[in-house]
Coordinates of C-alpha atoms and ligand atoms in Angstrom, one line a residue:
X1 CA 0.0 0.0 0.0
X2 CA 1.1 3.2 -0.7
X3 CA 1.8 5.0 2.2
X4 CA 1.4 8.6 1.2
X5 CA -2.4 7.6 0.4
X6 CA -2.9 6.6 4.1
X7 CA -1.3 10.0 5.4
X8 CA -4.0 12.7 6.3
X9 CA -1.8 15.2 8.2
X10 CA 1.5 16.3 8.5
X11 CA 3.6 18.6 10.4
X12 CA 6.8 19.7 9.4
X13 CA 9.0 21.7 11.6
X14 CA 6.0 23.6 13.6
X15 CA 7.2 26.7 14.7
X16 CA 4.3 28.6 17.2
X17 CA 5.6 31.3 18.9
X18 CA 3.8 33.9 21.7
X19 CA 5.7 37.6 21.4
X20 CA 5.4 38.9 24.6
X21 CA 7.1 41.7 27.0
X22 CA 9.0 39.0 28.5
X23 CA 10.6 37.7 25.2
X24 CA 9.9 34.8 23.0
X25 CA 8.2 32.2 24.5
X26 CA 8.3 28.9 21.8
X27 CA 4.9 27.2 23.2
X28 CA 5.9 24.9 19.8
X29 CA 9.3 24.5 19.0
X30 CA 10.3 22.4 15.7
X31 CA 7.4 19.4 15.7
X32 CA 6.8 17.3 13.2
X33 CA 4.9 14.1 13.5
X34 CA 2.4 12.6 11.0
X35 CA -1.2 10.9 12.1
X36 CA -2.5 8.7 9.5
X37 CA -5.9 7.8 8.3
X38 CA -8.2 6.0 11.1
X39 CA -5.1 6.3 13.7
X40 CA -5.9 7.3 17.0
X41 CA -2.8 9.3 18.3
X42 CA -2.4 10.5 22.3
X43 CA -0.7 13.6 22.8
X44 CA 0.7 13.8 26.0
X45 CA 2.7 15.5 28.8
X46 CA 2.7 17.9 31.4
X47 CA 1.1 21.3 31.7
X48 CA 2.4 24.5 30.0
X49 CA 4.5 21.9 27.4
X50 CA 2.6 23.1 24.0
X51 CA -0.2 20.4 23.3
X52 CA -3.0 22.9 22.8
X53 CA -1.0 25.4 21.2
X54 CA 0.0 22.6 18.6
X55 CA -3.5 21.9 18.0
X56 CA -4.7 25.3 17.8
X57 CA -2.1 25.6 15.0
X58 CA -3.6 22.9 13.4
X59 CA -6.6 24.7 12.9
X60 CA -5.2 28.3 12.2
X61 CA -6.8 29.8 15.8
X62 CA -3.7 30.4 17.9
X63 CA -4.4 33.6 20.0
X64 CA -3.6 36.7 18.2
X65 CA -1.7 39.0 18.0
X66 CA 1.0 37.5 20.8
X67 CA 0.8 34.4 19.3
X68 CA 2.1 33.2 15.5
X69 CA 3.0 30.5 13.2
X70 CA 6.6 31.7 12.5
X71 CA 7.8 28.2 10.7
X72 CA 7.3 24.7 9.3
X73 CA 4.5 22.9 7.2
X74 CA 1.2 21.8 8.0
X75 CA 0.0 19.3 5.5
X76 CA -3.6 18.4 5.6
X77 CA -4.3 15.7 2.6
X78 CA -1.3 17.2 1.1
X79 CA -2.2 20.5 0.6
X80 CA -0.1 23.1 3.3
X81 CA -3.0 24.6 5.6
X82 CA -0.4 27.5 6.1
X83 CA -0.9 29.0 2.8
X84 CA -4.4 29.0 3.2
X85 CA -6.9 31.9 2.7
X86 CA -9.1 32.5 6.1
X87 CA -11.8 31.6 3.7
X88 CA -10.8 28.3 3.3
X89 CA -9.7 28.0 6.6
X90 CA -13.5 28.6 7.8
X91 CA -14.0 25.8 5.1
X92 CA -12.0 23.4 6.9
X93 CA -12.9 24.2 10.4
X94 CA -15.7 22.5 11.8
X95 CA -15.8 20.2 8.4
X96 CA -13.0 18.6 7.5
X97 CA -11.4 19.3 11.0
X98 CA -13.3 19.4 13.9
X99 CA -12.5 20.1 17.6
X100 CA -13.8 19.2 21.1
X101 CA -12.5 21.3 24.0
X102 CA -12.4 19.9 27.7
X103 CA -15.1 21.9 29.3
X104 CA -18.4 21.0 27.4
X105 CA -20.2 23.4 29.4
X106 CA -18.2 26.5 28.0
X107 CA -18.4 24.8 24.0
X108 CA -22.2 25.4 24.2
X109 CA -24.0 28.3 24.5
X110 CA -26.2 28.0 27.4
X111 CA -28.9 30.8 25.9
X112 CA -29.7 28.3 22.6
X113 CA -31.4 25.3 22.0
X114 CA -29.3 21.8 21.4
X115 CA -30.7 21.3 18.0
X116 CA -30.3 24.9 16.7
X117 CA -26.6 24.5 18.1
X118 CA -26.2 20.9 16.6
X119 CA -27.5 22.8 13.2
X120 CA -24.9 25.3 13.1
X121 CA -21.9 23.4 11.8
X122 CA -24.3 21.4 9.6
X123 CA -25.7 24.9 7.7
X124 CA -22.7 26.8 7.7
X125 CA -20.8 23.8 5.5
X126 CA -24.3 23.7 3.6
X127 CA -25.1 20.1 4.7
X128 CA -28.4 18.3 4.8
X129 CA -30.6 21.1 3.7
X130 CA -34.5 21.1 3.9
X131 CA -33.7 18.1 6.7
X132 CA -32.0 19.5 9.7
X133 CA -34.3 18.3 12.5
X134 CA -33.7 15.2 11.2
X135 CA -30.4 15.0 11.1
X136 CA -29.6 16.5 14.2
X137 CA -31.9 14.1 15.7
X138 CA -29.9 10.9 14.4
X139 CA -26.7 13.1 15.4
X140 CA -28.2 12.7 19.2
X141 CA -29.1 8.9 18.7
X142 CA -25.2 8.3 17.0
X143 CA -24.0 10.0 20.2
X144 CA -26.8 8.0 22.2
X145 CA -28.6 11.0 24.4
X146 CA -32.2 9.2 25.2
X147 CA -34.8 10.9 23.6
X148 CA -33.3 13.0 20.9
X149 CA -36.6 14.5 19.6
X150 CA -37.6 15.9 23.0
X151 CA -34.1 17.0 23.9
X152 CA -33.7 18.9 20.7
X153 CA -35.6 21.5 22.0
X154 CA -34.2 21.6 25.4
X155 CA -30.8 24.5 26.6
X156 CA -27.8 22.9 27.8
X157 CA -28.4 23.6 31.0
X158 CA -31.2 20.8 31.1
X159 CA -28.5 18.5 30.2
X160 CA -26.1 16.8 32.7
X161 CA -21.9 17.4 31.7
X162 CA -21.6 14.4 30.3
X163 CA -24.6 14.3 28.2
X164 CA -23.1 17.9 27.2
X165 CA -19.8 16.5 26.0
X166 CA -22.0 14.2 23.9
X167 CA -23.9 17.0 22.1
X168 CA -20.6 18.8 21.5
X169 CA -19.3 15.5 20.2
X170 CA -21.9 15.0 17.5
X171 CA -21.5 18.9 17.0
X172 CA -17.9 17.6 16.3
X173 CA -18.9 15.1 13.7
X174 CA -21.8 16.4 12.2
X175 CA -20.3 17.1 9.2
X176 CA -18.1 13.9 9.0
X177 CA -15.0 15.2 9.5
X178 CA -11.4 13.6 8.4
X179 CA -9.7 14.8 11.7
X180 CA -11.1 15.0 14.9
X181 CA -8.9 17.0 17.6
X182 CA -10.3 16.2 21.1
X183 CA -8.6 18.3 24.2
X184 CA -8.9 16.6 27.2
X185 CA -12.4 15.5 26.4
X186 CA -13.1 13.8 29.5
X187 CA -11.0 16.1 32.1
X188 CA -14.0 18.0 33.2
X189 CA -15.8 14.9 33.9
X190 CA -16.7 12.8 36.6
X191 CA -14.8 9.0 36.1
X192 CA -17.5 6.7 35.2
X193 CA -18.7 9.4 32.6
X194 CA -15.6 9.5 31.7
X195 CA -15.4 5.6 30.2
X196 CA -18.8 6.5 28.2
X197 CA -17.3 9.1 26.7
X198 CA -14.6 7.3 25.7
X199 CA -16.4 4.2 24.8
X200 CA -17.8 6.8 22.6
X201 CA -15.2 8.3 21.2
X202 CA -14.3 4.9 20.1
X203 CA -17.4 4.4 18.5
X204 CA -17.7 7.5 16.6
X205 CA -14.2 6.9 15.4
X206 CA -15.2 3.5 13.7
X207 CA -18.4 4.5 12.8
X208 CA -17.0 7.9 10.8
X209 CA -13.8 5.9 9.9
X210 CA -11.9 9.4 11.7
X211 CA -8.7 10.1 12.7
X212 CA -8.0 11.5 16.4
X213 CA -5.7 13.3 17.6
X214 CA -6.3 13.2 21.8
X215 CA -5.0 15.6 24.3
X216 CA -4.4 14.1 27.7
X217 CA -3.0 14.3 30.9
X218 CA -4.2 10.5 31.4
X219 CA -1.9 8.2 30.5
X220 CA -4.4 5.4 31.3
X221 CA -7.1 7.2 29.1
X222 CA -4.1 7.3 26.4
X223 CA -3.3 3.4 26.7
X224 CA -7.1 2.3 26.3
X225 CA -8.1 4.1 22.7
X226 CA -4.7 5.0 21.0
X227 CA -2.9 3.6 18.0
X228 CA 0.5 5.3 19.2
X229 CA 1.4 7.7 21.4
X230 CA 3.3 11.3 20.9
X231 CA 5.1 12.7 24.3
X232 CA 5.4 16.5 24.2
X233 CA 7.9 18.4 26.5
X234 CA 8.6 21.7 26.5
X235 CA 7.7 22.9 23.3
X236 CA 9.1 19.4 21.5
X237 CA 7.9 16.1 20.9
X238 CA 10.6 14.1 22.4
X239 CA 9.0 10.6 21.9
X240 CA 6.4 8.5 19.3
X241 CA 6.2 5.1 19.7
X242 CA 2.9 2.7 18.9
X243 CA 1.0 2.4 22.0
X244 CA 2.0 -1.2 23.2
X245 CA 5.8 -0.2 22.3
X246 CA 5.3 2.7 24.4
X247 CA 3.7 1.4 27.8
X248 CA 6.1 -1.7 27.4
X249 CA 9.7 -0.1 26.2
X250 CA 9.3 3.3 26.5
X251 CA 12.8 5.2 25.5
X252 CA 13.1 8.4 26.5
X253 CA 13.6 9.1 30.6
X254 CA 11.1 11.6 30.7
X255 CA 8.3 9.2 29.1
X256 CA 10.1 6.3 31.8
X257 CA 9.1 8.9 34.3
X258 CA 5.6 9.7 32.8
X259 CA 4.6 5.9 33.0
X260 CA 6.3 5.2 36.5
X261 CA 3.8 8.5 37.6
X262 CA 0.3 6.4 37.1
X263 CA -0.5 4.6 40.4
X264 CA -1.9 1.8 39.3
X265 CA -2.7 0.8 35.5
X266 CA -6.3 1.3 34.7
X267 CA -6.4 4.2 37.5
X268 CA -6.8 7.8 35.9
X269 CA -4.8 10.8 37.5
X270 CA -5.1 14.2 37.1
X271 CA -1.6 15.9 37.0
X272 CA 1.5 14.1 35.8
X273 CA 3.7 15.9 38.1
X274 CA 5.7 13.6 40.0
X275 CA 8.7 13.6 38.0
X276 CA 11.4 15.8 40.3
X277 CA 11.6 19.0 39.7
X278 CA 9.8 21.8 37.3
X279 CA 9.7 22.2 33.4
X280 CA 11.7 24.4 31.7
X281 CA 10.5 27.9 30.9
X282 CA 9.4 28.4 27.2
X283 CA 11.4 31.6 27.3
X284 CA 14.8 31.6 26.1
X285 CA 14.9 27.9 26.2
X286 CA 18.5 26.2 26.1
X287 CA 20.5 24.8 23.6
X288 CA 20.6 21.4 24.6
X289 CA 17.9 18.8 25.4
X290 CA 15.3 20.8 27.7
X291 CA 14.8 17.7 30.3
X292 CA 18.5 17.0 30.8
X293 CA 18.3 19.8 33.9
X294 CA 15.7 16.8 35.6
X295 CA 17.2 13.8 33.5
X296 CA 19.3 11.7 36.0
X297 CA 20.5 10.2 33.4
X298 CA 22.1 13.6 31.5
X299 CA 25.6 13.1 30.3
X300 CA 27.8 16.8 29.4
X301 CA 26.5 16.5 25.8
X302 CA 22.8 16.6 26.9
X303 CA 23.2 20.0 28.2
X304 CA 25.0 21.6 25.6
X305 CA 23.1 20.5 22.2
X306 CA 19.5 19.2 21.5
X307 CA 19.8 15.1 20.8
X308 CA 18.7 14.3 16.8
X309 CA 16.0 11.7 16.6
X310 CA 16.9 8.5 16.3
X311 CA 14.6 5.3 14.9
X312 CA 14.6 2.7 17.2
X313 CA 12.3 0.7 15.8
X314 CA 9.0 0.3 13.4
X315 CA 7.4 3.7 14.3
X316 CA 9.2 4.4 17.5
X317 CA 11.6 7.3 17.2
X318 CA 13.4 9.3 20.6
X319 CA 15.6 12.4 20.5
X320 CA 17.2 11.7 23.3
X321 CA 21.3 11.3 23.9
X322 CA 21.5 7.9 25.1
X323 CA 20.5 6.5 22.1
X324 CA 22.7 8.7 19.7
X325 CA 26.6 9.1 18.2
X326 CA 27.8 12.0 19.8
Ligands
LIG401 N1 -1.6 33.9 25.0 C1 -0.4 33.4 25.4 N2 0.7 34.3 25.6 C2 1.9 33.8 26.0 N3 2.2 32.5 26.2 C3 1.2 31.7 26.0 C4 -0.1 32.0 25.6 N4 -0.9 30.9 25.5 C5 -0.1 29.9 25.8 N5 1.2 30.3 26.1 C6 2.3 29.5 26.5 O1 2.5 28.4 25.6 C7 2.9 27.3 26.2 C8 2.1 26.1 25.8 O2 0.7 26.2 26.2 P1 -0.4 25.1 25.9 O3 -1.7 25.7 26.3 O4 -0.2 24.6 24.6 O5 0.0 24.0 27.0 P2 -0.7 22.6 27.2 O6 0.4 21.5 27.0 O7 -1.9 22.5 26.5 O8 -0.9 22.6 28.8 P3 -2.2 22.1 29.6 O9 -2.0 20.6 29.8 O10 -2.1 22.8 30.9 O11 -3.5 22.4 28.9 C9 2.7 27.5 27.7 O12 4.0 27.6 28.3 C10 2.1 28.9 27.8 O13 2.6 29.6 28.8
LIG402 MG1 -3.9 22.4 27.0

């Protein structure tokens, strides 16, 4: 099979950068990773290390004006969404791309109706004219809320949070989109929500034949629906590996640390943060690899240039010293 048929996105040296009083911070610093058709891919690692930013860039909505794309490519079905107009962007958004935020609550707006929300997306990419109602209301079934003819005339705020992340979920695929980014989707949940919604997630990515791309904290959450795993730190993605590869012979001693930080496998947590010590600032970052200040492990070279990435094995790649010619 031809490879480049299966590749829906592709970044190339992402450069996002926020200009503010303090200097330059480089929220995403040189990242370049690919997700293929129907993959599910986790992006994860601490707070404050670039993995909304990255996604934002995706769709062309980083926060202006502090915040720019200042380098790299971002291929979507081959074509560089960098170089598109705003027009086509709004084409793309919501259609061929589609995101879900972490707070369902804040996605909707709690002054109009589910259906007429559920609509929106599906008129403004001129889908399923002259049959609305009904589509939305199979939209509400797909993302099973009980119901869904009632309910379609109900506000938000008759709906519980997790029947909320399901509306904005079918909001999400309402136009059957390629990619679906999902940030944190199950964060502001309660735990046993939490599995629906990713039971559903699951489903919908079947169902639409999707590619995800999944934000998380939750390395748990990560290990049950991914295809392979991305580990972001500090502005640069410093391992991929397929998800069993990953949990089982994870490279890099950051992403050792990450795994050795869930209690118990199966058990969620909220903050990955036991790994000693702080991440690096995103402002004037240094030269060399930016964990080797926490990396027991750090040899002289660590500090003074950033590792290469080196191919370990079929789809598992690490920039990291240990495994490189100095
Ligand atoms: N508007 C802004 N101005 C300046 N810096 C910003 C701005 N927005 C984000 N940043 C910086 O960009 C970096 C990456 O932020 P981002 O939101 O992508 O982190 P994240 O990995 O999604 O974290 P979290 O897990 O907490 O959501 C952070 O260090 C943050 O301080
Ligand atoms: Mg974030």
């Amino acid at each position: 099979m031809n490879t480049d048929n299966q590749k829906l996105l592709e970044l190339r040296g992402l450069r996002t950068y926020f200009f503010t009083r303090q200097g330059v911070v480089k929220a995403v610093d040189d990242v370049s990773f690919t997700v293929e058709k129907g993959e599910v891919i986790g992006l994860v690692g601490e707070s404050g290390c670039g993995k909304s930013i990255t996604s934002l860039s995706i769709l062309r909505m980083v926060p202006e004006p502090a915040g720019k794309i200042v380098g790299g490519k971002i291929l979507f079905k081959n074509e560089n969404l960098l170089e598109k107009s705003e027009e086509e962007m709004r084409q793309i958004r919501g259609n061929r791309i589609s995101m879900i935020l972490q707070d369902p609550m804040v996605a909707l707006n709690q002054l109009l109706k589910i259906g007429y929300q559920l609509s929106e997306p599906l008129k403004y990419h001129g889908k399923a004219m002259g049959q609305i109602r009904e589509k939305c209301i199979e939209l509400l079934k797909k993302v099973r809320v009980s119901s869904p003819e009632t309910r379609i005339s109900e506000y938000p705020f008759q709906f519980s949070g997790g029947m909320c992340q399901r509306v904005v979920i079918g909001m999400g695929v309402s136009c059957e989109p390629d990619l679906l980014i999902a940030d944190e989707p199950t964060t502001a949940l309660d735990v046993t929500i939490q599995a629906q919604i990713l039971r559903l997630l699951k489903r919908v990515k079947a169902e639409f034949n999707a590619s995800i791309i999944i934000i998380t904290h939750d390395l748990a959450l990560a290990a049950q629906i991914c295809t392979r795993v991305l580990v972001m730190y500090a502005g640069k993605i410093i391992e991929k590996a397929p998800v069993k590869v990953f949990y089982e012979n994870s490279a890099h001693p950051y992403s050792n640390g990450l795994i050795r930080s869930v209690p118990v496998v199966g058990r969620r947590v909220e903050r990955l943060y036991s790994i000693e010590g702080q991440p690096p600032s995103l402002l004037n970052p240094t030269a060399g690899c930016r964990f080797a200040p926490r990396c027991q492990k750090a040899k002289r070279i660590c500090n003074l240039q950033y590792p290469p990435e080196v191919i370990l094995g079929d789809g598992h790649k690490v920039a990291c010293w240990l495994y490189a010619e100095e």
